[in-house]
Structure formats: C-alpha cells, structure tokens
Coordinates of C-alpha atoms in Angstrom, one line a residue:
X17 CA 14.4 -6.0 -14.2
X18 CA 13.8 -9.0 -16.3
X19 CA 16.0 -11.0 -18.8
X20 CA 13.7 -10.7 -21.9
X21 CA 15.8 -8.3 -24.1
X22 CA 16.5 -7.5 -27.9
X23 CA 19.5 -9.0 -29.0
X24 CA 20.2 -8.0 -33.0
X25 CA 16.5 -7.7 -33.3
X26 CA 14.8 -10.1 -32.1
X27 CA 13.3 -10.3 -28.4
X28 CA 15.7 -13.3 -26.2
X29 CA 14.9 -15.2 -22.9
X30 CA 18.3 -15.2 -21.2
X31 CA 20.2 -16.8 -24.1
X32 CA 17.3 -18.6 -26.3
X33 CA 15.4 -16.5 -29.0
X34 CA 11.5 -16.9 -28.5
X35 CA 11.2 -16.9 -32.0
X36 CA 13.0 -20.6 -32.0
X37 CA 10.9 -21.8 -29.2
X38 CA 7.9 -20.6 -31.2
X39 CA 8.9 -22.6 -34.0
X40 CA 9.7 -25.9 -32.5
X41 CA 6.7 -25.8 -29.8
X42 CA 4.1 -23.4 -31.5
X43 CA 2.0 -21.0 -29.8
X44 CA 1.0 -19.8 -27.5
X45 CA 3.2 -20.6 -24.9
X46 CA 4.8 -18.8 -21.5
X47 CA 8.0 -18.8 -20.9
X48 CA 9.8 -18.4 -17.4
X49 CA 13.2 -17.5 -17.2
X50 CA 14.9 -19.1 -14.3
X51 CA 18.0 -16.3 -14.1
X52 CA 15.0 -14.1 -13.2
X53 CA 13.5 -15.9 -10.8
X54 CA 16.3 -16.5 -9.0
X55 CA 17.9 -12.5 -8.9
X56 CA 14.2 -11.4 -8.0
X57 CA 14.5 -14.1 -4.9
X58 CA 17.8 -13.3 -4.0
X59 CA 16.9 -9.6 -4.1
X60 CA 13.4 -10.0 -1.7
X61 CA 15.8 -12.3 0.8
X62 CA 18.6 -9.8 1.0
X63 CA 16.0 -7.1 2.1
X64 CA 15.3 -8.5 5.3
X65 CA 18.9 -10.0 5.9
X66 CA 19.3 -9.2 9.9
X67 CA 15.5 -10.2 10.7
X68 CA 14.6 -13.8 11.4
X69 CA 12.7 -14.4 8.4
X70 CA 11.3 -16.5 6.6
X71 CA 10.4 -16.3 2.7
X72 CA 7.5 -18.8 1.8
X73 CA 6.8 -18.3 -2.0
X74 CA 2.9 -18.4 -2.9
X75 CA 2.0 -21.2 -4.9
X76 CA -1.0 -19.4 -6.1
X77 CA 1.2 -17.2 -8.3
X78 CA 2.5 -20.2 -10.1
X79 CA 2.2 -23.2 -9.1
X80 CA 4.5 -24.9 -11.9
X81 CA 6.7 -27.3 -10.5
X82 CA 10.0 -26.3 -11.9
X83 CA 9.3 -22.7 -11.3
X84 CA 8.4 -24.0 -7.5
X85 CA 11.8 -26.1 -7.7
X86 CA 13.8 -23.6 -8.9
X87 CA 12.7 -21.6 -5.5
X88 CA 13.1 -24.8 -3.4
X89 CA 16.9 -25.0 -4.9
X90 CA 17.7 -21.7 -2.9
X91 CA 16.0 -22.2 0.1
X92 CA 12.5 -20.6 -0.3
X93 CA 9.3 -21.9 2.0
X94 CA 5.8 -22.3 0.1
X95 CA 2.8 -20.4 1.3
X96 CA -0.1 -22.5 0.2
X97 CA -3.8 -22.4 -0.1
X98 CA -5.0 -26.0 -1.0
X99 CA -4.0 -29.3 -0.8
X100 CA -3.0 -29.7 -4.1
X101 CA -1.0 -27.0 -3.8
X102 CA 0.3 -28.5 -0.9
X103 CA 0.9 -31.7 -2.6
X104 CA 3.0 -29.4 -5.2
X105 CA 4.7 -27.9 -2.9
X106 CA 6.0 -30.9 -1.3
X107 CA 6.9 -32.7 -4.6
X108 CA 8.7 -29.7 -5.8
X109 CA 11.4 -30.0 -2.8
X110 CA 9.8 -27.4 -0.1
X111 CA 10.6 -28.5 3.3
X112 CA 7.4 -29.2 4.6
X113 CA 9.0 -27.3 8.2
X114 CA 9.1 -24.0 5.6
X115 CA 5.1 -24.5 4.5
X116 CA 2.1 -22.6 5.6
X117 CA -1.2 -22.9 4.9
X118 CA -3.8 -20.0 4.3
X119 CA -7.2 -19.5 3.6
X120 CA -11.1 -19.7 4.5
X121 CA -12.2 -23.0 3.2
X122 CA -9.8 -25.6 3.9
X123 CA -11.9 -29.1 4.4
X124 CA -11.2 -31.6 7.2
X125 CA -9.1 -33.8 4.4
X126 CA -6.8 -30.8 3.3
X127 CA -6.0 -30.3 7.5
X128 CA -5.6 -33.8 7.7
X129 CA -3.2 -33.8 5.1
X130 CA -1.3 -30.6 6.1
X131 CA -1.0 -31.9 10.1
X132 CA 0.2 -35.6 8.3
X133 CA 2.9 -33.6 6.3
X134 CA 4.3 -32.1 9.6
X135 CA 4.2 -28.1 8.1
X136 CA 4.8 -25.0 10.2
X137 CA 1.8 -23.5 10.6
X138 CA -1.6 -23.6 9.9
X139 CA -3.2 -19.8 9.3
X140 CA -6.7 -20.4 10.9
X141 CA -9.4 -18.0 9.5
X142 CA -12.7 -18.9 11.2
X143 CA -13.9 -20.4 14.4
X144 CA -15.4 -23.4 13.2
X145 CA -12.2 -24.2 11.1
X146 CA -10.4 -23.9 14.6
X147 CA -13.3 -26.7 16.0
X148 CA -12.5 -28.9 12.8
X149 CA -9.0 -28.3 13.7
X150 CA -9.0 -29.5 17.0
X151 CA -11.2 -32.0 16.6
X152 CA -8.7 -33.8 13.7
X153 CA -6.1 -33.3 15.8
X154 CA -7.6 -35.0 18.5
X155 CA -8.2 -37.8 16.7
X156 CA -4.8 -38.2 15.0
X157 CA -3.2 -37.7 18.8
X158 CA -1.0 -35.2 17.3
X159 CA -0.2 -31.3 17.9
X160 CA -1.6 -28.4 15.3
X161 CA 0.5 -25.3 15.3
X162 CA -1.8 -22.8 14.2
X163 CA -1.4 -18.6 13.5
X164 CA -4.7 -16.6 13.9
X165 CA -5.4 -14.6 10.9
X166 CA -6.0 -11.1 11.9
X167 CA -8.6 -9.4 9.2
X168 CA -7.5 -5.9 10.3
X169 CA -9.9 -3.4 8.6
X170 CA -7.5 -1.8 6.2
X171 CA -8.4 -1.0 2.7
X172 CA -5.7 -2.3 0.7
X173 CA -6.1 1.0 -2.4
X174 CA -6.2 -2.2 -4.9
X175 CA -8.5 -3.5 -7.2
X176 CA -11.7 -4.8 -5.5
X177 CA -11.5 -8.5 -6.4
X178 CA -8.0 -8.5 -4.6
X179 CA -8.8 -6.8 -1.3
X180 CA -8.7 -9.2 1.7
X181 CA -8.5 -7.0 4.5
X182 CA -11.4 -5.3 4.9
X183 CA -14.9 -6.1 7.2
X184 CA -16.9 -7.1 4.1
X185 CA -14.2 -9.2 2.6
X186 CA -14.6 -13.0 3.8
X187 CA -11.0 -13.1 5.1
X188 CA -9.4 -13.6 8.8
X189 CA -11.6 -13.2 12.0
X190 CA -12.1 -9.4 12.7
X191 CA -9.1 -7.4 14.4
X192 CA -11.6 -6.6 17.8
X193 CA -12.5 -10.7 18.3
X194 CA -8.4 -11.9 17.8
X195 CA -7.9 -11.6 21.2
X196 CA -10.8 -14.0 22.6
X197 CA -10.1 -16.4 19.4
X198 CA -6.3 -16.1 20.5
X199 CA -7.2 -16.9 24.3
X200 CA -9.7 -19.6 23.5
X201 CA -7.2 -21.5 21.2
X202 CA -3.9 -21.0 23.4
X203 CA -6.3 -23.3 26.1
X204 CA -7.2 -26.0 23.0
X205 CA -5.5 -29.4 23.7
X206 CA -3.5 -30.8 20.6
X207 CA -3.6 -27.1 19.5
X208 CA -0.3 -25.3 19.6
X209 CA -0.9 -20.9 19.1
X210 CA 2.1 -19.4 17.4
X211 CA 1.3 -16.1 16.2
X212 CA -0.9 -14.0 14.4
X213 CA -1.2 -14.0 10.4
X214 CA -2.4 -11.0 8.3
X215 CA -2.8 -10.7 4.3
X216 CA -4.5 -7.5 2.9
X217 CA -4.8 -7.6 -0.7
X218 CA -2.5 -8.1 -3.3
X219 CA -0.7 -5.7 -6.3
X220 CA -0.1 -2.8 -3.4
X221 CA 1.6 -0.3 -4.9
X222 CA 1.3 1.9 -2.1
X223 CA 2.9 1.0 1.4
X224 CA 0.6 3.0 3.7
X225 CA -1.8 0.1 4.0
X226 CA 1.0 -2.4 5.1
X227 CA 2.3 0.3 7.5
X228 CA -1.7 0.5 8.9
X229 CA -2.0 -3.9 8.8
X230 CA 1.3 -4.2 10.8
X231 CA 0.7 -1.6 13.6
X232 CA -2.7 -3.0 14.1
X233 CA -0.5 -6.4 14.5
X234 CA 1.8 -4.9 16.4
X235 CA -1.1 -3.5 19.2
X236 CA -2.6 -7.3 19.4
X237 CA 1.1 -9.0 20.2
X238 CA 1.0 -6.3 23.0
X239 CA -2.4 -6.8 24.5
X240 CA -1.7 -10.9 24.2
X241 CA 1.6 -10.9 25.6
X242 CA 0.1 -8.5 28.4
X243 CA -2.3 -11.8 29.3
X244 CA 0.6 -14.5 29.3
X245 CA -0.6 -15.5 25.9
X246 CA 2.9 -16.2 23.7
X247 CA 3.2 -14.9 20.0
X248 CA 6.2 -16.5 18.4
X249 CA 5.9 -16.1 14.4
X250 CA 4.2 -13.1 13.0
X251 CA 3.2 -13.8 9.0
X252 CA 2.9 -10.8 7.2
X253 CA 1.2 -12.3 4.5
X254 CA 2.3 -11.1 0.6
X255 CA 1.0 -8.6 -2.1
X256 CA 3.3 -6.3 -2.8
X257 CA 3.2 -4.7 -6.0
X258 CA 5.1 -5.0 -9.3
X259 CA 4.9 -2.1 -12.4
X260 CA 3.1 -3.7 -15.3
X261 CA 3.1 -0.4 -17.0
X262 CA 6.6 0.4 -16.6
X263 CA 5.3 3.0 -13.3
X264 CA 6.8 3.8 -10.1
X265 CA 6.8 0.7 -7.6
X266 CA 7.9 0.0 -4.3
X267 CA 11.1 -2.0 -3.8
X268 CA 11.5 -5.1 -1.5
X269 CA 13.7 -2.2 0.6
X270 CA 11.1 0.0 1.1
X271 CA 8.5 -3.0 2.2
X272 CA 11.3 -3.7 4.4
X273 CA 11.7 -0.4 6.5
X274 CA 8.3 -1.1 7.2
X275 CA 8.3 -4.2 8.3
X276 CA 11.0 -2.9 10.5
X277 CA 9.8 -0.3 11.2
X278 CA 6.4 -1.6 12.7
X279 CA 7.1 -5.4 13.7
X280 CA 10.9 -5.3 13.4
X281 CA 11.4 -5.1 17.2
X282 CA 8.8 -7.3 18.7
X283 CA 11.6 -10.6 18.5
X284 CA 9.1 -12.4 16.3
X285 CA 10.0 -14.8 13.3
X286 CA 8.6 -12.9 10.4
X287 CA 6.8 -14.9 7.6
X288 CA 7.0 -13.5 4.1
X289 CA 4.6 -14.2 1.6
X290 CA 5.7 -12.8 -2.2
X291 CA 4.4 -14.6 -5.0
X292 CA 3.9 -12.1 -8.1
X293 CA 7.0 -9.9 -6.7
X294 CA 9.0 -13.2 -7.2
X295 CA 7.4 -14.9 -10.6
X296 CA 5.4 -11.5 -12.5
X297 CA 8.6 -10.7 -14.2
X298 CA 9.9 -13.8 -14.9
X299 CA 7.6 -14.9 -17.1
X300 CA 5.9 -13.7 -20.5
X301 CA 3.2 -15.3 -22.9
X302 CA 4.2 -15.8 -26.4
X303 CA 1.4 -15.6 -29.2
X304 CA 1.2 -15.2 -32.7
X305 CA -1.0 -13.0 -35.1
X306 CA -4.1 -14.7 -37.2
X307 CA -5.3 -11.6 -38.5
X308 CA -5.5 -7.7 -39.0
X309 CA -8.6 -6.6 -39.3
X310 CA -9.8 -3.2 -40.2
X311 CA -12.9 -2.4 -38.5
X312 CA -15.8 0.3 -38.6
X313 CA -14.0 2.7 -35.9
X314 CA -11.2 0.8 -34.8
X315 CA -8.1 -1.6 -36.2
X316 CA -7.9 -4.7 -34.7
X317 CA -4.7 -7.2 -34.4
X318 CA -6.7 -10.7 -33.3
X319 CA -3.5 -13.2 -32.1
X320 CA -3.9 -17.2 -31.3
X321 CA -4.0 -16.3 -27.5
X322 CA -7.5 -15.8 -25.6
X323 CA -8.7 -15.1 -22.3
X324 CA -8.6 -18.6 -21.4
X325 CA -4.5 -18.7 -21.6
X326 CA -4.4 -15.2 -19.8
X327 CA -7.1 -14.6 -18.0
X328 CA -6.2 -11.2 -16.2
X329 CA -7.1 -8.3 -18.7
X330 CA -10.5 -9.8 -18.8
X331 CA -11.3 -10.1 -15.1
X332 CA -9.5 -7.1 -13.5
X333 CA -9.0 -5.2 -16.6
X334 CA -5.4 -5.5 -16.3
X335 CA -2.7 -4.2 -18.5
X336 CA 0.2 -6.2 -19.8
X337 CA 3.0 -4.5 -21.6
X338 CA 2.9 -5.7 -25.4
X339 CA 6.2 -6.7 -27.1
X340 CA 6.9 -7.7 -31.0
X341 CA 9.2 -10.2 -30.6
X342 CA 10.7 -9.0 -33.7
X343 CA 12.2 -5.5 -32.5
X344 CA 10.8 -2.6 -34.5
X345 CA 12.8 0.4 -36.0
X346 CA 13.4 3.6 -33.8
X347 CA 11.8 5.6 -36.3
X348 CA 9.3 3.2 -38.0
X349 CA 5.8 4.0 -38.0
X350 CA 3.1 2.9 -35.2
X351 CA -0.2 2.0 -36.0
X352 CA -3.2 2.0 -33.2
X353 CA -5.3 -1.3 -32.7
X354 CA -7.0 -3.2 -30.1
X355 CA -5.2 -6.2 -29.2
X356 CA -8.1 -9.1 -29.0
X357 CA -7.6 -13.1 -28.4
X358 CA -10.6 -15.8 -31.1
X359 CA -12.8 -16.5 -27.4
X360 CA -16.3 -15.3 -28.7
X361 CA -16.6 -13.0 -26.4
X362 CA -15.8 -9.2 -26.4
X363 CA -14.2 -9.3 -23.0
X364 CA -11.5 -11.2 -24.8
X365 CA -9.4 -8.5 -25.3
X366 CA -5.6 -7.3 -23.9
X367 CA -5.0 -4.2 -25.0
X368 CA -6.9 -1.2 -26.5
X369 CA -5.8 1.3 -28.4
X370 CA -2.0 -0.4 -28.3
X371 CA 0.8 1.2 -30.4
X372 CA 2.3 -0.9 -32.6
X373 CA 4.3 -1.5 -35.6
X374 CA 2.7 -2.8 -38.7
X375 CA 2.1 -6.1 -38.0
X376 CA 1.3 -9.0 -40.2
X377 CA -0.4 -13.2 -40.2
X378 CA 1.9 -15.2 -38.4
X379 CA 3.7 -12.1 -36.4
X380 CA 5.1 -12.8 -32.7
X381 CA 3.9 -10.8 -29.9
X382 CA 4.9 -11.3 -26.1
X383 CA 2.9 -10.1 -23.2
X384 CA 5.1 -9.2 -20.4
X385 CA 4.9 -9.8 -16.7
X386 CA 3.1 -12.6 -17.2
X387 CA 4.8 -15.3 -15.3
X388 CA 1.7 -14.5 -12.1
X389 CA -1.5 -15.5 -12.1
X390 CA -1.1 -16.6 -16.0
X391 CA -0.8 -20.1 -16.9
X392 CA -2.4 -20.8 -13.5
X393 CA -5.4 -19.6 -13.7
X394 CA -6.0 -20.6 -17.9
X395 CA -8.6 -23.0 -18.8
X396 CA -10.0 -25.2 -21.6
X397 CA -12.8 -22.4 -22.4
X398 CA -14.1 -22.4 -25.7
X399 CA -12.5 -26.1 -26.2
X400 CA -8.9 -24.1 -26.2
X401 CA -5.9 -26.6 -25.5
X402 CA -3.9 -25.0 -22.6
X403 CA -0.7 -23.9 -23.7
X404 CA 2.4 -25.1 -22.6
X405 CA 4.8 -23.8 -20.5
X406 CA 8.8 -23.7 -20.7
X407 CA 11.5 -22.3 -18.5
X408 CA 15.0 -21.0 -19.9
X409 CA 18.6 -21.8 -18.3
X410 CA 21.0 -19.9 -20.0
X411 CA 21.4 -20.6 -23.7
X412 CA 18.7 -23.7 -23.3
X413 CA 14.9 -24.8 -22.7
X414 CA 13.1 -26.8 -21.5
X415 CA 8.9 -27.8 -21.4
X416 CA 8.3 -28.0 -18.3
X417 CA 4.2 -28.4 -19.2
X418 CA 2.8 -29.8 -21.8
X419 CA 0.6 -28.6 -24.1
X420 CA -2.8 -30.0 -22.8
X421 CA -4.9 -30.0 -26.1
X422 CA -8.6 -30.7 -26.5
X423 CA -8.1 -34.9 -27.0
X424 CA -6.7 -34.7 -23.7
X425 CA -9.5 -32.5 -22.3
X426 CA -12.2 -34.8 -23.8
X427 CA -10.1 -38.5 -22.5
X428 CA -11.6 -36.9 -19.4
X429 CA -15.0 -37.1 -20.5
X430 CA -17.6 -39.9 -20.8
X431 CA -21.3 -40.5 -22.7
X432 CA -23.0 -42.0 -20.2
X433 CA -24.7 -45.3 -21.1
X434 CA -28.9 -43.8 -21.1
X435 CA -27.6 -41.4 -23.6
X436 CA -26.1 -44.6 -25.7
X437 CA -29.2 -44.6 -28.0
X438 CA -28.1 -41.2 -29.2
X439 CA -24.9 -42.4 -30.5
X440 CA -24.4 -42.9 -34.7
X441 CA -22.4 -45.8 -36.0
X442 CA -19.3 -43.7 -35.6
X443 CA -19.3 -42.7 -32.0
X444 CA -21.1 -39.0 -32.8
X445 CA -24.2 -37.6 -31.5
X446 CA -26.9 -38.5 -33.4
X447 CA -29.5 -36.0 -35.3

C-alpha cells in the first residue's frame, strides 16, 4: 500500500498533485512520501513486537537524509555499508548505539571512523579485515564489538547480481570456518564477539531461503555456545521482497514466523535489516514525454528520464509499474509502445511492450516503487543533471535535493595547466 492515488483524475502524493510539483520543479524528479514511509515502518516494527529487536534501516536503499530522518524520528537504527553512509546516518539523527556496519571492503579509515563514532557492531566479513580490526583497535586503546558474518551457502532464488549468500559470491566467511573465525576472535584483545551476522540476497520473494539461512545460524549459536563461546545479537541481515508487478509477496508477518520460528527462542537480540521493504513504495519517479515515435515494428513513447536517473530496468531488467499521472478513462483505448529514456544507448529502456493510453509531448508519467535503489544509484551519464528529489507531508513539499545539473557536475572539473596551450580565447578546446 502506498499513498500515490487518483484523486478527480489526476495521480496525488498524499495531498499534493504531481502535476503541481512538475510544474514548479520540472522533471524528472522522485518523490517520497513520508505517510508511507512511516505506516510501512510502523508495520515491519509491529511484526516482531514481543522479540528483542532491533530495526536498522539500510542506507543503501536510500540514503536521502530526510527520508533517513524521517526513520530516525521514530526510532529506526541504520545498517550501513560505508563511511559516508555512516556519516549520513549519523547526521540524519540515528543513534550511533542503533548502527551497524556491513560489508567486504571496509578500509582501515572507515573502521577508524565507525569505532570513533561508538556504533553497535561491526559485521566482519574476512580475516584480514578482523587483523585490520584489531590492529586499529589496538592502537586507539579502545574495544571493537564485532558480529561474524556467516556466508551460509544458500541460494537466495533472486536475481544473480543480488545473491550474497552463496560459496562463489564474495560475501561473509563460509558457514564450515565461522566457528574457528568465532574462537580465534572471542580470544582477540580490544575485540569484543557479539554474534553472528547473515545477509543472503535481496528482493526474496520466497521465504524458504531465509528459513534455510537462519537454521544454518541457529546450528552455529549451538556448537559455539557448546565451547563457552557467547552469542549475544544475531543480525539477520535484510532483503525481503516487495511486488513491483502488483504479484503475490510475503508480508513482514510471515518473515516474522520465521524468524520465530528458527531464531525466535535462542534469547538473542535480533537485528533487522529492511531497506527496499521500508522505502520501494514510498517513492516514485516523475518524467515527462518528448516524443512518440512510430517505428519500423514497434511504437515508441521516449520521456526526459534515462537510465542514469533510474538505473534498475537497465541492469537487472527490472520492471516498474507505469502510471499516467493524468488518470485515463475506464473504457478508453490502450495503445502498445516501449517505454525508452534519450541515453544513447538501447539498454535505456523501462518498459516494453507497455499498455498505455494515447499519450502526447509534454505528458506525465510516474514509475512506481521507485523510492529503492533509485535516486541512489543515478549518475551524471551522458552529461544528464541528476534529478531532484522531494518528500510530501500532507498537503505540502518540500526538495529535499537539489537538482545537481551539468554546471555543477563540471565546477568539479579542471583543465590541467599542460593542456593550457589547447585553450581558445574563450576558455574552449581548441581545433
């Protein structure tokens, strides 16, 4: 459930037609709608009311800082993955006691900054990152609480570029070595072992590989605890699955039962990771039409947004739900076309084959569910400013980014001073 409806025709965010945001900002933009953010928290949460647990939102989703804020307002942790994300996190009003921090390449000035900050955990994925670890800790005289990320061997039944629990994905330290890694760490000085970590892949939209993750978990808490070794927090990482095409997906209840089910009586705190179950639906991209174009075999409806502002179709061949922001007639006609972006490259398209109504130069179109791994992940390709980004409260807006448009790409840039004979009079490149 989202709060992007038709209201007398024309497609709202909470209270605020996107046809007037269009025409004060332009397009494209996204647009986040905080009343959504906040039910689809509140909703995650109440799942697991009667565990210890802990929701720590993942940055990576979207990293915008009033969306992050808007999280921090209820009480949400941050699951991050880098130190700017940290640094995001912590300016956004996370309690730094509520942060974790994941993944395989973290430098010795990200650790640094992360055991400075004072956060809960540290998910350690290799066994030289454990040697850096202890080594900075050392140094500083302080304490690293640290989780062991289990890589358990379970196939995820997602798209290949988002499994991370398998042997050949680069993730965790395989399930069979956690034990010695466990052992070897609880014995570190100025290291502090708190539990086990696990994260298998994200968009699950089955909860059999969960169910498989977790009782893997569950074994190694057993065999550790058997050897004196303590497991406190058990983070269960993130992933699950939300229904871009409108198709069956699990609820936050049914994740639950498992989580009960398998790790619900072991007396750990559980550590939540959602990030696209929290944001997907809570955001959309806005974009308007250039052109229809009738081709050889196909129609095609080319809009102002490219892959550079939403990435996702083009890299996973993911579908986004396509809206007219102006609602069409429950009898009109609908006319087939392949829904492209001006990037100059045939990968730069959303949807093909899409049904829509007639549509027309200067048309508004929303992509929904795009309020994950949207504006975060957009980029300056093709010298494309990257579109701004608003969040609704209600019957008001607010930008919340800025449009970032190619002068401020290029400020960034410099000639260097051996090229300087190749300059004209007026600052160009010469012939």
């Amino acid at each position: 459930m989202d709060n992007f409806t038709y209201k007398g025709s024309e497609l709202f965010a909470e209270g605020v037609p996107l046809s007037r945001i269009a025409g004060e900002i332009g397009t494209p933009f996204y647009c986040y709608s905080r009343a959504t953010l906040e039910r689809h928290y509140a909703v995650f949460a109440d799942a697991f009311s009667g565990l210890d647990a802990d929701v720590c939102y993942s940055l990576k989703a979207n990293g915008n800082l009033a969306v992050v804020s808007a999280l921090a307002c209820l009480g949400a942790g941050a699951d991050v993955v880098s130190g700017g994300e940290l640094k995001r996190a912590l300016a956004a009003g996370i309690d730094a006691r509520k942060i974790v921090f994941s993944g395989v390449g973290k430098t010795a000035e990200e650790l640094t900054r992360a055991l400075d900050a004072g956060i809960l955990q540290i998910n350690v994925e290799s066994d030289q990152e454990l040697e850096t670890l202890r080594r900075i800790a050392g140094q500083k005289g302080v304490t690293a609480r640290i989780a062991v990320r289990v890589n358990p061997d379970v196939d995820a039944l997602t798209h290949a570029k988002i499994t991370t629990g398998t042997r050949g994905n680069k993730f965790g330290i395989e399930w069979p070595r956690v034990h010695e890694v466990c052992a070897r760490a609880a014995a570190m000085p100025g290291i502090e072992l708190s539990g086990l970590a696990v994260h298998i892949g994200s968009q699950l939209l089955d909860l059999e590989p969960f169910r498989a993750a977790y009782r893997r978990l569950g074994d190694l808490v057993a065999g550790l605890r058997a050897d004196g070794i303590e497991v406190r927090n058990l983070d269960l990482g993130g992933g699950l699955g939300i229904p871009y095409d409108g198709g069956p997906s699990p609820s936050p209840q049914d994740y639950a039962s498992v989580v009960r089910e398998t790790v619900g009586d072991l007396g750990c705190r559980i550590i939540l990771e959602p990030g696209r179950m929290i944001v997907g639906n809570a955001g959309v991209l806005v974009a308007a039409v250039i052109y229809v174009k009738t081709g050889a075999v196909k129609n095609f409806v080319i809009v102002d947004a490219g892959m550079n502002d939403l990435l996702r179709p083009a890299l996973y061949g993911a579908a986004h739900a396509i809206t007219p922001v102006r609602e069409p007639s429950a009898d009109g006609k609908l006319e087939e076309a392949d829904v492209v972006g001006p990037i100059c490259e045939s990968g730069d398209t959303f949807a093909t084959a899409c049904l829509l109504p007639p549509m027309s130069s200067g048309d508004l179109i929303a992509f929904r569910t795009a309020g994950a791994y949207g504006a975060v992940m957009a980029s300056g390709y093709n010298a494309r400013s990257l579109p701004p980004e608003v969040m609704v409260d209600g019957g008001d807006f607010q930008i919340v980014r800025e449009r970032i448009g190619v002068d401020d790409l290029m400020a960034r840039e410099t000639v260097p001073d051996f090229l300087g004979h190749a300059r004209t009079e007026n600052g160009g490149p010469g012939d």
